[in-house]
């Protein structure tokens, strides 16, 4: 199991890495991190996008999009599912439910077609 700091480090170290696997704890800590960052900039900008913190918050959101997408793909690989299944979010309502179920599913033990089980992350 990975801690909060390790998950953030892993997210940035694997910024655009769509290969391999990511543990459930690492993914959910990364999700918590991005949510907290978005919330903080939302509070600082008072919900407006036309001030300094609103602009910086938008840039930070753009910068976190690729590593977040990469983490989701690696998380799906850890459950032995293709990363292309992230596109299920395009199916209204039902797609999000499927993706959420896959993201909370425990890792597949041992090796799978996407590589060996990660030690941490």
C-alpha positions as a Markdown table, in Angstrom:
| # | Residue | x | y | z |
|---|---|---|---|---|
| 1 | Unk | 0.0 | 0.0 | 0.0 |
| 2 | Unk | 1.2 | 3.4 | -0.9 |
| 3 | Unk | 0.9 | 6.6 | 1.2 |
| 4 | Unk | -0.3 | 10.0 | 0.1 |
| 5 | Unk | 3.2 | 11.5 | -0.6 |
| 6 | Unk | 4.3 | 8.4 | -2.5 |
| 7 | Unk | 1.2 | 8.5 | -4.7 |
| 8 | Unk | 1.8 | 12.2 | -5.6 |
| 9 | Unk | 5.4 | 11.5 | -6.4 |
| 10 | Unk | 4.4 | 8.5 | -8.5 |
| 11 | Unk | 1.9 | 10.6 | -10.4 |
| 12 | Unk | 4.5 | 13.2 | -11.3 |
| 13 | Unk | 7.3 | 10.7 | -12.0 |
| 14 | Unk | 4.9 | 8.9 | -14.4 |
| 15 | Unk | 3.5 | 12.1 | -15.8 |
| 16 | Unk | 2.6 | 10.7 | -19.2 |
| 17 | Unk | 3.3 | 7.0 | -18.7 |
| 18 | Unk | 0.4 | 5.0 | -20.0 |
| 19 | Unk | 2.2 | 1.7 | -19.6 |
| 20 | Unk | 2.3 | -0.6 | -16.6 |
| 21 | Unk | 0.1 | -0.8 | -13.6 |
| 22 | Unk | -0.9 | 1.4 | -10.6 |
| 23 | Unk | -2.2 | 0.2 | -7.3 |
| 24 | Unk | -5.6 | 1.2 | -6.0 |
| 25 | Unk | -4.2 | 3.1 | -3.0 |
| 26 | Unk | -1.9 | 5.2 | -5.3 |
| 27 | Unk | -4.7 | 6.1 | -7.6 |
| 28 | Unk | -7.2 | 7.1 | -4.9 |
| 29 | Unk | -4.5 | 9.2 | -3.1 |
| 30 | Unk | -3.7 | 10.9 | -6.4 |
| 31 | Unk | -7.5 | 11.6 | -6.9 |
| 32 | Unk | -7.6 | 13.1 | -3.4 |
| 33 | Unk | -4.6 | 15.3 | -4.2 |
| 34 | Unk | -6.1 | 16.6 | -7.4 |
| 35 | Unk | -9.5 | 17.2 | -5.7 |
| 36 | Unk | -7.8 | 19.1 | -2.8 |
| 37 | Unk | -5.8 | 21.3 | -5.3 |
| 38 | Unk | -8.9 | 22.1 | -7.3 |
| 39 | Unk | -10.9 | 22.9 | -4.2 |
| 40 | Unk | -8.1 | 25.2 | -2.9 |
| 41 | Unk | -7.9 | 27.1 | -6.1 |
| 42 | Unk | -11.7 | 27.3 | -6.2 |
| 43 | Unk | -11.7 | 28.9 | -2.7 |
| 44 | Unk | -8.8 | 31.2 | -3.4 |
| 45 | Unk | -10.4 | 32.4 | -6.7 |
| 46 | Unk | -13.9 | 32.8 | -5.1 |
| 47 | Unk | -15.2 | 30.6 | -7.9 |
| 48 | Unk | -14.2 | 33.2 | -10.6 |
| 49 | Unk | -11.9 | 32.4 | -13.5 |
| 50 | Unk | -11.0 | 36.0 | -14.3 |
| 51 | Unk | -8.7 | 36.7 | -11.3 |
| 52 | Unk | -5.2 | 35.6 | -10.6 |
| 53 | Unk | -6.0 | 32.4 | -8.7 |
| 54 | Unk | -8.7 | 31.5 | -11.2 |
| 55 | Unk | -6.2 | 31.6 | -14.1 |
| 56 | Unk | -3.5 | 29.7 | -12.1 |
| 57 | Unk | -6.1 | 27.2 | -11.0 |
| 58 | Unk | -7.1 | 26.6 | -14.6 |
| 59 | Unk | -3.4 | 26.1 | -15.7 |
| 60 | Unk | -2.9 | 23.7 | -12.8 |
| 61 | Unk | -6.0 | 21.8 | -13.8 |
| 62 | Unk | -4.6 | 21.5 | -17.3 |
| 63 | Unk | -1.2 | 20.4 | -16.0 |
| 64 | Unk | -2.8 | 17.7 | -13.9 |
| 65 | Unk | -5.0 | 16.3 | -16.6 |
| 66 | Unk | -2.4 | 14.2 | -18.4 |
| 67 | Unk | -1.0 | 12.5 | -15.2 |
| 68 | Unk | -4.5 | 11.9 | -14.0 |
| 69 | Unk | -5.5 | 10.2 | -17.3 |
| 70 | Unk | -2.3 | 8.2 | -17.2 |
| 71 | Unk | -3.0 | 7.1 | -13.6 |
| 72 | Unk | -6.5 | 5.9 | -14.6 |
| 73 | Unk | -5.1 | 3.9 | -17.5 |
| 74 | Unk | -2.5 | 2.3 | -15.3 |
| 75 | Unk | -5.2 | 1.6 | -12.7 |
| 76 | Unk | -7.3 | -0.2 | -15.3 |
| 77 | Unk | -4.2 | -2.2 | -16.4 |
| 78 | Unk | -3.8 | -3.3 | -12.8 |
| 79 | Unk | -7.3 | -4.9 | -12.9 |
| 80 | Unk | -6.3 | -6.5 | -16.3 |
| 81 | Unk | -8.5 | -4.2 | -18.3 |
| 82 | Unk | -7.5 | -2.2 | -21.4 |
| 83 | Unk | -6.8 | 1.5 | -20.8 |
| 84 | Unk | -9.2 | 2.3 | -23.6 |
| 85 | Unk | -12.0 | 1.5 | -21.3 |
| 86 | Unk | -11.6 | 5.0 | -19.9 |
| 87 | Unk | -13.7 | 6.0 | -22.8 |
| 88 | Unk | -16.7 | 4.5 | -21.1 |
| 89 | Unk | -17.1 | 7.8 | -19.4 |
| 90 | Unk | -18.5 | 9.1 | -22.7 |
| 91 | Unk | -21.6 | 6.9 | -22.1 |
| 92 | Unk | -24.0 | 9.0 | -20.1 |
| 93 | Unk | -24.4 | 7.9 | -16.5 |
| 94 | Unk | -23.8 | 4.2 | -17.0 |
| 95 | Unk | -20.2 | 4.7 | -18.2 |
| 96 | Unk | -19.2 | 6.5 | -15.0 |
| 97 | Unk | -20.7 | 3.7 | -13.0 |
| 98 | Unk | -18.7 | 1.0 | -14.8 |
| 99 | Unk | -15.5 | 3.0 | -14.6 |
| 100 | Unk | -16.0 | 3.6 | -10.8 |
| 101 | Unk | -16.5 | -0.1 | -10.2 |
| 102 | Unk | -13.3 | -1.0 | -12.2 |
| 103 | Unk | -11.3 | 1.7 | -10.3 |
| 104 | Unk | -12.4 | 0.3 | -6.8 |
| 105 | Unk | -11.7 | -3.3 | -7.8 |
| 106 | Unk | -8.7 | -4.9 | -6.1 |
| 107 | Unk | -5.6 | -5.4 | -8.1 |
| 108 | Unk | -5.0 | -8.7 | -10.0 |
| 109 | Unk | -2.4 | -10.7 | -8.2 |
| 110 | Unk | 0.9 | -11.5 | -9.9 |
| 111 | Unk | 1.6 | -10.7 | -13.5 |
| 112 | Unk | -1.0 | -9.9 | -16.2 |
| 113 | Unk | -0.7 | -8.8 | -19.8 |
| 114 | Unk | 0.2 | -5.3 | -18.7 |
| 115 | Unk | 3.2 | -6.4 | -16.5 |
| 116 | Unk | 4.1 | -7.5 | -13.0 |
| 117 | Unk | 2.2 | -6.3 | -10.0 |
| 118 | Unk | 3.6 | -3.0 | -8.8 |
| 119 | Unk | 5.4 | -2.9 | -5.5 |
| 120 | Unk | 4.1 | 0.6 | -4.8 |
| 121 | Unk | 2.2 | 2.7 | -7.1 |
